Coordinates of N, CA and C in Angstrom, one line a residue:
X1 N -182.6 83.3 -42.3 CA -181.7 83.8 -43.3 C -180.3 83.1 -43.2
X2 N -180.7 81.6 -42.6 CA -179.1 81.3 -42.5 C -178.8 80.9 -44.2
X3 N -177.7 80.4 -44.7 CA -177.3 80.3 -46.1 C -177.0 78.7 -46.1
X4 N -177.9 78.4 -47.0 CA -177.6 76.3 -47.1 C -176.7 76.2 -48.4
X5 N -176.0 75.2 -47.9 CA -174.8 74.4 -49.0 C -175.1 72.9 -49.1
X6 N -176.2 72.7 -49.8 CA -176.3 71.3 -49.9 C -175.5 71.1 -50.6
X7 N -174.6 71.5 -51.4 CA -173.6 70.5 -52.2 C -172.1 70.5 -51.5
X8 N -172.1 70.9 -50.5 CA -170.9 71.3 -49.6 C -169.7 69.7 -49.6
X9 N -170.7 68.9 -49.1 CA -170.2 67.7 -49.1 C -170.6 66.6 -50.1
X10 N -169.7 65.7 -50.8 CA -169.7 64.6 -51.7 C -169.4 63.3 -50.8
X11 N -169.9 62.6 -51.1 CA -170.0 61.2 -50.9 C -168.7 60.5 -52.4
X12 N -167.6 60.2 -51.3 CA -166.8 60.0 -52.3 C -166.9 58.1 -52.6
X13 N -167.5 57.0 -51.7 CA -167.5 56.2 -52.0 C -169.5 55.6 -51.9
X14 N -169.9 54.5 -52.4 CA -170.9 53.7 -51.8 C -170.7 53.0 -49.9
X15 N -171.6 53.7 -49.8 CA -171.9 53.1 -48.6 C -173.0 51.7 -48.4
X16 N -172.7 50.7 -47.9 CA -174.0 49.8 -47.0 C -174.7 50.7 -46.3
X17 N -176.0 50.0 -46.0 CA -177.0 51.0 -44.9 C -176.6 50.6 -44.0
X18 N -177.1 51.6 -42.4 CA -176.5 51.4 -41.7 C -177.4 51.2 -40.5
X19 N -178.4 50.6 -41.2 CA -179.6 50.1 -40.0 C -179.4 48.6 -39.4
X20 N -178.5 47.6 -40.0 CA -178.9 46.7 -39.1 C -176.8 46.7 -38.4
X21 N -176.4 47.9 -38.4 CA -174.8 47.3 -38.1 C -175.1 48.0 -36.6
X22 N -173.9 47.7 -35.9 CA -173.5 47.9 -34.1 C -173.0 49.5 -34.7
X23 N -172.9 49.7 -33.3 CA -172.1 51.4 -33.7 C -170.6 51.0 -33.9
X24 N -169.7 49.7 -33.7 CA -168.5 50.0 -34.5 C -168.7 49.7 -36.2
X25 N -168.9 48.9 -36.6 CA -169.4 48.8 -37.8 C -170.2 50.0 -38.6
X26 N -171.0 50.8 -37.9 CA -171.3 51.6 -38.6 C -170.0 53.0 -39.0
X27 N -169.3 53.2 -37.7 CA -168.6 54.1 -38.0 C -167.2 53.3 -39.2
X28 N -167.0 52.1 -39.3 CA -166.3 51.9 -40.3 C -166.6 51.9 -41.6
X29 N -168.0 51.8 -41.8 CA -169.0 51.8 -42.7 C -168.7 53.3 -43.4
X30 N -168.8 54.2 -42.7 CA -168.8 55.7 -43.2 C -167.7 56.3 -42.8
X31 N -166.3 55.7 -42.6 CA -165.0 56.4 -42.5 C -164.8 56.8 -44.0
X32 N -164.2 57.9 -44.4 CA -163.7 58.8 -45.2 C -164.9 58.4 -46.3
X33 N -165.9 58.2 -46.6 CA -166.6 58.5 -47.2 C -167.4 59.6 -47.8
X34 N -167.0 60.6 -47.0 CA -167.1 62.2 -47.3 C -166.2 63.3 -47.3
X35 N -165.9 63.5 -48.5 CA -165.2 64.6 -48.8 C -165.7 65.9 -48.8
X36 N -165.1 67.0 -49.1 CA -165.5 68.4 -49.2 C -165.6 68.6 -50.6
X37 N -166.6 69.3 -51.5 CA -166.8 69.2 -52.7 C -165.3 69.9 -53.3
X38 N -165.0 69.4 -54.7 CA -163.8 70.1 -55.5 C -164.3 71.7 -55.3
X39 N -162.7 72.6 -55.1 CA -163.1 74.0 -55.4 C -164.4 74.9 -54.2
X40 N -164.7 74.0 -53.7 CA -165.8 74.5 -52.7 C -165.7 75.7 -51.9
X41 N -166.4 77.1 -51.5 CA -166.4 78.0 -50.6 C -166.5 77.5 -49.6
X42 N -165.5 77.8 -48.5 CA -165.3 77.0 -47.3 C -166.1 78.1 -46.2
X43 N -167.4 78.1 -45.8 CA -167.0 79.2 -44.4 C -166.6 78.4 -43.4
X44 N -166.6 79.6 -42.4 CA -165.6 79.4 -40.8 C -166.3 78.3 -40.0
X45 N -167.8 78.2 -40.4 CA -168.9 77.3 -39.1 C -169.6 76.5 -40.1
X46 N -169.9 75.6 -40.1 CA -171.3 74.8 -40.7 C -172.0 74.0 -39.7
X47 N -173.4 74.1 -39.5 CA -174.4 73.1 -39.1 C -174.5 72.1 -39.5
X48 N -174.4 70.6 -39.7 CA -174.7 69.9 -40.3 C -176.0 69.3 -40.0
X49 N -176.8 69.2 -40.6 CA -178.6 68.7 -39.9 C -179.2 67.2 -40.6
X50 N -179.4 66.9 -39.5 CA -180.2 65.3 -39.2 C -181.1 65.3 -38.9
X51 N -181.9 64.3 -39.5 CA -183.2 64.4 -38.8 C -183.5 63.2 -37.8
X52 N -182.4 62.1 -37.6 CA -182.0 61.2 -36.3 C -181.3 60.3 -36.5
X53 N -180.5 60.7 -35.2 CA -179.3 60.6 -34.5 C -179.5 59.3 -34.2
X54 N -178.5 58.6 -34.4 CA -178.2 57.0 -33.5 C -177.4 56.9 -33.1
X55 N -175.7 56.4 -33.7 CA -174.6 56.6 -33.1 C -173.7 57.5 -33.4
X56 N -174.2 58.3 -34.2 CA -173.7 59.5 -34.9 C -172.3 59.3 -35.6
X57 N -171.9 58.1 -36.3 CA -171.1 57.6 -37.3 C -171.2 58.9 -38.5
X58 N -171.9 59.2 -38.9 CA -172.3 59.5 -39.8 C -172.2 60.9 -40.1
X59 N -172.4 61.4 -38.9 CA -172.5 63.0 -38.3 C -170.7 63.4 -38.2
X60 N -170.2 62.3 -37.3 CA -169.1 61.9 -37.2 C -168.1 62.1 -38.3
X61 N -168.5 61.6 -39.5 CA -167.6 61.0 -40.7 C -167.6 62.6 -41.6
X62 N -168.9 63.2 -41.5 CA -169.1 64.4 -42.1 C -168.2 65.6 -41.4
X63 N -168.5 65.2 -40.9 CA -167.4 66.2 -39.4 C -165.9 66.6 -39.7
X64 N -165.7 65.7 -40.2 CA -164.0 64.9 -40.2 C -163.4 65.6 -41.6
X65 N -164.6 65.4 -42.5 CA -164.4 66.1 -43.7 C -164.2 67.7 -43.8
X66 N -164.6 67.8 -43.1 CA -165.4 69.2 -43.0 C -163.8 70.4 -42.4
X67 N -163.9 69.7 -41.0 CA -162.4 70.1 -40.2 C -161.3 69.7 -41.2
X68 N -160.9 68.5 -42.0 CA -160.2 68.3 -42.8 C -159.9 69.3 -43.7
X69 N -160.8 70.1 -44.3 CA -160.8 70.5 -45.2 C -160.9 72.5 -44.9
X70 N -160.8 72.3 -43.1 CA -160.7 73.6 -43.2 C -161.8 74.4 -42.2
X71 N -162.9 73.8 -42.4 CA -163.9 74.3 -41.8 C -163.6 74.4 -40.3
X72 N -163.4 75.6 -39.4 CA -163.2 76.3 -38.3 C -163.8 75.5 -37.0
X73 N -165.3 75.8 -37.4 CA -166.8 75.2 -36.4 C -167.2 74.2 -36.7
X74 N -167.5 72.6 -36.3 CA -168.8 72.2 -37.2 C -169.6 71.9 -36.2
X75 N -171.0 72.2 -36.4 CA -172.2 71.7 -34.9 C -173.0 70.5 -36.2
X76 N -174.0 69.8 -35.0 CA -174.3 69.1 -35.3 C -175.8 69.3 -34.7
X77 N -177.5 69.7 -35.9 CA -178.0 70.3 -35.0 C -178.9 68.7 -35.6
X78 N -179.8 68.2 -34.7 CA -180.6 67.0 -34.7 C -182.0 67.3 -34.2
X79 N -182.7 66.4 -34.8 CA -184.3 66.6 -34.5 C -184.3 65.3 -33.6
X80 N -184.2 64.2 -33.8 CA -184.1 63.1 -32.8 C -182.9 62.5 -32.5
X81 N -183.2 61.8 -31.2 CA -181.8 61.0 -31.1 C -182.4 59.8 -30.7
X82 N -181.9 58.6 -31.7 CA -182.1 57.2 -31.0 C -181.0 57.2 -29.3
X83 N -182.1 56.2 -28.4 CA -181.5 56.6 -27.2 C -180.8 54.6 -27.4

């Protein structure tokens, strides 16, 4: 019964993929590239879910949005993690 907000976050620019960059490159890759949607209902926690983790740029960048914008909690729940 948890409550999903797929449209919670916007992708405010194009991104490159981010399969063949190093982990610094990837996190500059996806710096501020996600915003919090206009007008959006903010709750206090959000999960954000992956289905695999590498250097978590990305997780990271969502993150940033999120606390930016207000959000209290953010977890970060993953099904894999590249090691």
């Amino acid at each position: 019964s948890l409550p999903l907000a797929p449209r919670l976050l916007v992708r405010t620019r194009a991104t490159g993929a981010q399969s063949r960059l190093d982990a610094l490159a990837r996190r500059r890759n996806v710096r501020g590239a996600f915003a919090v949607a206009h007008r959006a209902m903010l709750p206090a926690h959000v999960a954000l879910v992956d289905d695999v983790m590498t250097t978590g740029a990305t997780l990271h960048a969502a993150a940033t949005a999120l606390r930016r914008a207000g959000v209290a909690r953010v977890e970060a729940w993953v099904c894999a993690r590249v090691p």
